[in-house]
Coordinates of C-alpha atoms in Angstrom, one line a residue:
X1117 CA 149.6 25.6 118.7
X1118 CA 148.0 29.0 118.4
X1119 CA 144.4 29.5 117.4
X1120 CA 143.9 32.1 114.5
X1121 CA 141.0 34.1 115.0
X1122 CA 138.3 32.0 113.3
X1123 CA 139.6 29.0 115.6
X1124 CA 139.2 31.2 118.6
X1125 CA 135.5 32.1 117.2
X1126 CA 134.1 29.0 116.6
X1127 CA 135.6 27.7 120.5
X1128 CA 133.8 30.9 122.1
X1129 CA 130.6 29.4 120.1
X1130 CA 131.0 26.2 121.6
X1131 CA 131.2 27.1 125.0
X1132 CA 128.0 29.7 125.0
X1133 CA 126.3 26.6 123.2
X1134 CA 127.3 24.1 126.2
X1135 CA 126.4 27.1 128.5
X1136 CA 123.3 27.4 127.2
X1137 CA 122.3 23.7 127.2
X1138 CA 123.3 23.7 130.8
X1139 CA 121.2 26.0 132.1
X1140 CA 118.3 25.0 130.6
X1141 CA 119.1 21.5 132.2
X1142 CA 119.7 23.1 135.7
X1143 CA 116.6 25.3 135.4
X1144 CA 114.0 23.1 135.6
X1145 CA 115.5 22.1 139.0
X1146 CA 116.1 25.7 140.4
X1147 CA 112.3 26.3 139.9
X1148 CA 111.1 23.6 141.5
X1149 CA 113.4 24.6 144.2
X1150 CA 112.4 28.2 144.2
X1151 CA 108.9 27.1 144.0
X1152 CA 109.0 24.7 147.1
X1153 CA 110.9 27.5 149.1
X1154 CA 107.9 29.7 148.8
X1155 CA 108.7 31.6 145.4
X1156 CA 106.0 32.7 143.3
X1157 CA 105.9 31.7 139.4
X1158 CA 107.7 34.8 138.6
X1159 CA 110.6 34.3 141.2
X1160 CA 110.8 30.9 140.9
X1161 CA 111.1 31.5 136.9
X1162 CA 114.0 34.4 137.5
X1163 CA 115.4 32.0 140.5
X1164 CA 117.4 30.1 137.5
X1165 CA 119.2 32.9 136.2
X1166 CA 120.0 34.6 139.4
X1167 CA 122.0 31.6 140.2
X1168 CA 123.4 30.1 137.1
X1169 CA 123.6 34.0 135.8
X1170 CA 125.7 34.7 138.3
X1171 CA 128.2 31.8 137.8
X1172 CA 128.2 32.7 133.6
X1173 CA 129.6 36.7 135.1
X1174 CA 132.0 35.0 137.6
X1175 CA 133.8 33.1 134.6
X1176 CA 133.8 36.5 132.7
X1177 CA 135.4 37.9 135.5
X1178 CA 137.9 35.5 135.6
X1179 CA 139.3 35.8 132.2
X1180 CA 139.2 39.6 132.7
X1181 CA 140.7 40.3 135.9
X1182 CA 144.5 39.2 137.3
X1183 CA 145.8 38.7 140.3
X1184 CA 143.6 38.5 143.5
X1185 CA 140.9 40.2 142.1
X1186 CA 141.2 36.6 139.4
X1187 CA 141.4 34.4 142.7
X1188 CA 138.3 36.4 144.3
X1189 CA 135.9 35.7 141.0
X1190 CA 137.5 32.2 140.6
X1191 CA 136.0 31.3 144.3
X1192 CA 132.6 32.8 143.7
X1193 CA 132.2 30.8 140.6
X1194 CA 133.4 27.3 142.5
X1195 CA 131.1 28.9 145.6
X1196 CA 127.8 29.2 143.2
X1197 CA 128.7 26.0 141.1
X1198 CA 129.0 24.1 143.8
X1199 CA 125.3 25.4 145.6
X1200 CA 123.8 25.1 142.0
X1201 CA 125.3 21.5 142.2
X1202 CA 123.8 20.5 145.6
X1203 CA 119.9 22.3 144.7
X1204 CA 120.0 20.0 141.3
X1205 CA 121.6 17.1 143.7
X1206 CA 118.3 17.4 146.2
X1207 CA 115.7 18.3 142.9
X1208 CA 116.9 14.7 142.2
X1209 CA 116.4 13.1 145.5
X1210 CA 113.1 14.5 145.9
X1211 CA 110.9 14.2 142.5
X1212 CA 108.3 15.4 144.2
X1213 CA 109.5 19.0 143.7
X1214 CA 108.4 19.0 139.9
X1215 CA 104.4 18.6 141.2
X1216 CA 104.4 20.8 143.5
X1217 CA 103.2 18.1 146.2
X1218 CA 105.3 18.5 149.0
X1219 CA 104.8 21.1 152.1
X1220 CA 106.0 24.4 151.5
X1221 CA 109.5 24.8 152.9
X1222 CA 109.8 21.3 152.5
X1223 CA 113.5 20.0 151.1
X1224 CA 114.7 17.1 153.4
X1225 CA 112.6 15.1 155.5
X1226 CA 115.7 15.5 158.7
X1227 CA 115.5 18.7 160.0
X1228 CA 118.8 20.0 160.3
X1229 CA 119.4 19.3 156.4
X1230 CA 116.0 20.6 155.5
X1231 CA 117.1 23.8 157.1
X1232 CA 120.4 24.2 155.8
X1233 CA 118.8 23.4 152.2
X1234 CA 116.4 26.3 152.8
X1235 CA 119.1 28.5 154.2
X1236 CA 121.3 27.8 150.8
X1237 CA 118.3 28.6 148.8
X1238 CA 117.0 31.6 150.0
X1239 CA 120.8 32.9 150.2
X1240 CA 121.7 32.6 147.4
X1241 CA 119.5 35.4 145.5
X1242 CA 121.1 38.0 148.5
X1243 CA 124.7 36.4 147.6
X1244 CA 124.6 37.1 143.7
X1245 CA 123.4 41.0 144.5
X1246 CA 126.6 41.2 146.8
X1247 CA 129.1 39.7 144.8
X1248 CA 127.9 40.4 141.4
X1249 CA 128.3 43.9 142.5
X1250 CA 131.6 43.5 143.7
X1251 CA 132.6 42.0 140.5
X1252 CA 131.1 44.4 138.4
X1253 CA 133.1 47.1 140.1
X1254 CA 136.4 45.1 140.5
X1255 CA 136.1 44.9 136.2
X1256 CA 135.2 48.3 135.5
X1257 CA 138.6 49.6 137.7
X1258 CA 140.7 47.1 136.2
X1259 CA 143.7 48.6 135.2
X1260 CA 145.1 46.7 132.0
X1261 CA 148.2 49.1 131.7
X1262 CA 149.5 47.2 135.1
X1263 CA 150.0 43.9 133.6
X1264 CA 153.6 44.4 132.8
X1265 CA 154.4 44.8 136.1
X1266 CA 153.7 40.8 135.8
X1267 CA 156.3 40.3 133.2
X1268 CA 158.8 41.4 135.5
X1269 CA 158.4 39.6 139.0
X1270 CA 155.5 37.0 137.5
X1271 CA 152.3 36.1 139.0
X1272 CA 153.2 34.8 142.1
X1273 CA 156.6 37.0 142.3
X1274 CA 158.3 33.3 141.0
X1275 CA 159.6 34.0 137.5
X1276 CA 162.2 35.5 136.6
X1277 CA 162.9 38.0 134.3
X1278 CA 165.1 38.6 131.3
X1279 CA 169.2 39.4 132.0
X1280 CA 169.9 42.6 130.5
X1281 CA 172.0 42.2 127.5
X1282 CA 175.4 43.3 127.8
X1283 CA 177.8 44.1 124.6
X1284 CA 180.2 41.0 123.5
X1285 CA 183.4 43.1 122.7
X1286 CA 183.7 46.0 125.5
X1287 CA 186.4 48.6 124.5
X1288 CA 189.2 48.8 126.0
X1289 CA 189.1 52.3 127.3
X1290 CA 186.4 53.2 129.5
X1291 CA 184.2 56.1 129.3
X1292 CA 184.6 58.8 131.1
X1293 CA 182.1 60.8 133.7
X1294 CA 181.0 62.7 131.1
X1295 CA 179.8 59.8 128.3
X1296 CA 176.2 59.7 127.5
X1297 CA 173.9 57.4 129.6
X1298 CA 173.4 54.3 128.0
X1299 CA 170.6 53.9 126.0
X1300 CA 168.8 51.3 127.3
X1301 CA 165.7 50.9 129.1
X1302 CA 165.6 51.4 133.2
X1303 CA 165.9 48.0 133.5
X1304 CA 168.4 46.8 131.0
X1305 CA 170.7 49.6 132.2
X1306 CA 171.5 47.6 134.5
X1307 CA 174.0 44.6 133.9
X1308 CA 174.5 41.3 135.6
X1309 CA 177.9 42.0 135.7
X1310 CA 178.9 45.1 136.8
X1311 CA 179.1 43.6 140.3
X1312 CA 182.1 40.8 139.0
X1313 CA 184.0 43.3 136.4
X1314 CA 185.6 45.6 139.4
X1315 CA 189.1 45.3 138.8
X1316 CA 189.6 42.8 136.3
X1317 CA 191.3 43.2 133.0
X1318 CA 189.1 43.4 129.9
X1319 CA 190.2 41.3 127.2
X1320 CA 191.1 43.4 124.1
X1321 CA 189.0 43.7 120.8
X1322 CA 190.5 41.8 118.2
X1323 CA 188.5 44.4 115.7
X1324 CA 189.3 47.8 117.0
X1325 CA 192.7 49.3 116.6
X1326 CA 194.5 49.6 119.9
X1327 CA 197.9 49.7 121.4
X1328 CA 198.9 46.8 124.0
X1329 CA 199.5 48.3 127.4
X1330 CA 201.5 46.8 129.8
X1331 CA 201.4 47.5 133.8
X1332 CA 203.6 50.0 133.2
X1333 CA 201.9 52.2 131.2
X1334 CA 199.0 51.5 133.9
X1335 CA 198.8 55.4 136.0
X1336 CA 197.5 56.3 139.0
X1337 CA 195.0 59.0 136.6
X1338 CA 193.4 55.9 134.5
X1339 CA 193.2 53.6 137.8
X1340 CA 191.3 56.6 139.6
X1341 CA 188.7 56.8 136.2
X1342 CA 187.9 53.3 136.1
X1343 CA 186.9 53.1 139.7
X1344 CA 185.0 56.7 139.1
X1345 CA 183.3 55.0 136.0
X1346 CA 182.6 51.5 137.8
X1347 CA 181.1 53.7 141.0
X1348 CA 178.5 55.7 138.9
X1349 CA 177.8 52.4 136.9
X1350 CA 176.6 51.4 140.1
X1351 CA 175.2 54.0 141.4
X1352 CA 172.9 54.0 138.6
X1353 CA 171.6 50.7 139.1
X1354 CA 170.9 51.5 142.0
X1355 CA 168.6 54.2 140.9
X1356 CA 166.9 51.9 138.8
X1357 CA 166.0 49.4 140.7
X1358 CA 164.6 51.8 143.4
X1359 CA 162.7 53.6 140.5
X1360 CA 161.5 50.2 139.1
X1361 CA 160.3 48.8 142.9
X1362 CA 158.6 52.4 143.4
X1363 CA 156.8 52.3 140.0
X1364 CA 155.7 49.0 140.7
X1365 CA 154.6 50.1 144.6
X1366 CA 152.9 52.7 142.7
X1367 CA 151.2 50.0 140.6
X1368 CA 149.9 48.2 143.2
X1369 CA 151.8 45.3 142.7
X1370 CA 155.6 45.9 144.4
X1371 CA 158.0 43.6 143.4
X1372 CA 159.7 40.8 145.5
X1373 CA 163.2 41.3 146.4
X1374 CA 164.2 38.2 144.8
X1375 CA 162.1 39.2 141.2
X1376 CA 164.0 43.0 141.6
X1377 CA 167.5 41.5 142.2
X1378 CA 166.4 38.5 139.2
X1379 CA 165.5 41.7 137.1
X1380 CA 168.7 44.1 137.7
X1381 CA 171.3 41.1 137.7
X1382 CA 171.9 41.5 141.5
X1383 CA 171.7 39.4 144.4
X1384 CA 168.5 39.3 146.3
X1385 CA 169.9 40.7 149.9
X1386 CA 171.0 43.8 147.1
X1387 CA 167.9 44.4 146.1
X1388 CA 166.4 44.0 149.3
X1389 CA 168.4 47.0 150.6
X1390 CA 167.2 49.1 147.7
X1391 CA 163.6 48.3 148.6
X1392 CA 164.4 49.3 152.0
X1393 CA 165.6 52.1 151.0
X1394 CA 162.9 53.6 148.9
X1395 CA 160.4 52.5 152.1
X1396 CA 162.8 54.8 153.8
X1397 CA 162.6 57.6 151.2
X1398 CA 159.5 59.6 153.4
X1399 CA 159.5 63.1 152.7
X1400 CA 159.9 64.9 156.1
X1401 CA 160.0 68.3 157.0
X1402 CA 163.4 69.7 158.1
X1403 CA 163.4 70.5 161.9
X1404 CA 165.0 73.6 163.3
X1405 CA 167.1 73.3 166.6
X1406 CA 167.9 76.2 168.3
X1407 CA 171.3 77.6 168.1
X1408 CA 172.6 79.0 171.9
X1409 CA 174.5 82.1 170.6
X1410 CA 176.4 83.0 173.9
X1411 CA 177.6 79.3 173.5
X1412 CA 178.8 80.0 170.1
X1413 CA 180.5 83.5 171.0

């Protein structure tokens, strides 16, 4: 079921409401963290929101970006919800925290998990100023025009795209060299089967006037134009796949061989030669060889 807008409004107001009851929860036990690490009241007040701030830009990031950059911000949100997790864990294990009585530094009574506690705490104020950053900057060049690409070859290159559609009655005559492209898209000008219909008889259109031909009336003139029609119907989809996989390249996102052949109709080893083929299209500078004249006279 799809929410309308007011639907969508009132579930954005719920989660900034549950957002904001859980921080205050998880505050209280920040400070007392920051305070025991050797914060002053003014850090250990701002320690909260460096931490939990953090993890409310992460999930923002998340629902912007795609891709990657969508996996990068998902695992600095599990990475800061998870530290946030273990500080409230030990703020719980240690009540002293909330007076103030224990030695400064002072988070676990074994060393080693005293020192790691500290280490996590002080770390994490230098962690948010890194990756918020990065964040910040990964949104602000997101590209929202390159989602499309998506639709094609799918997030993970697995889904596959849309058949182009191809007419139900074909005429009986094909065109000739000189008929206009067709007007489709680059990628539903290609068909699924233009590979399977060389050679074999269409079946005639009940609805169009036409004369029955027999194999006799077959010549060696309409043989010849049918294979020169079927040749530049392929050559053509060809060039569209190999404008499609450079467009995408372009993008930053190239398609998979198996998503470009899904898309064009074609088998994957097909469009894994046209990929190769545009990787091979490098612009390179003629070379000159020297021509031995008194060999030539």
């Amino acid at each position: 079921m799809k929410l309308n807008r007011k639907g969508k409004t009132l579930l954005v107001l719920a989660l900034v409401a549950v957002v904001a009851m859980a921080f205050r929860v998880s505050w209280n036990a920040l400070r007392d963290v920051a305070r025991a690490i050797g914060a002053d009241d003014t850090a250990a007040t701002l320690y909260p929101f460096v931490v939990d701030g953090l993890m409310a830009l992460a999930l923002v990031a998340t629902l912007v970006l795609v891709g990657p950059d969508r996996r990068f911000a998902l695992r600095v949100l599990g990475t800061y919800t998870l530290a946030s997790l273990v500080l409230n864990y030990v703020h719980g294990l240690v009540p002293e925290l909330h007076g103030s009585t224990v030695d400064w530094g002072k988070l676990a009574d074994w060393p080693p998990a005293n020192y790691a506690l500290v280490l996590l705490a002080t770390s994490l104020p230098v962690g948010a100023i890194y990756f918020g950053s990065d964040l910040v900057a990964k949104i602000l060049d997101h590209r929202p025009d390159t989602a499309p690409v998506e639709s094609v070859c799918g997030p993970d290159d697995d889904a596959s795209a849309h058949h182009p559609h191809t007419p139900t009655h074909p005429t009986d005559q094909p065109p000739t060299l000189d008929a206009p492209a067709v007007e489709a898209p680059a990628l539903e000008a290609a068909s699924a089967q233009v590979a399977d219909r060389v050679g074999p008889v269409r079946e005639l259109d009940p609805h169009t006037p036409h004369t029955i031909r027999t194999a006799d009336d077959t010549t060696a003139e309409g043989e010849l134009r049918q294979a020169q029609f079927e040749d530049a119907q392929l050559e053509r989809t060809r060039q569209d796949a190999r404008r499609a996989y450079s467009e995408s390249a372009q993008a930053g996102r190239p398609l998979s061989a198996r998503a470009l052949g899904d898309a064009f109709g074609m088998s994957e080893s097909w469009a894994r030669k046209q990929i190769l083929a545009v990787r091979g299209e490098e612009p390179t500078r003629p070379q000159l060889r020297a021509i031995d004249t008194m060999a030539v006279s």
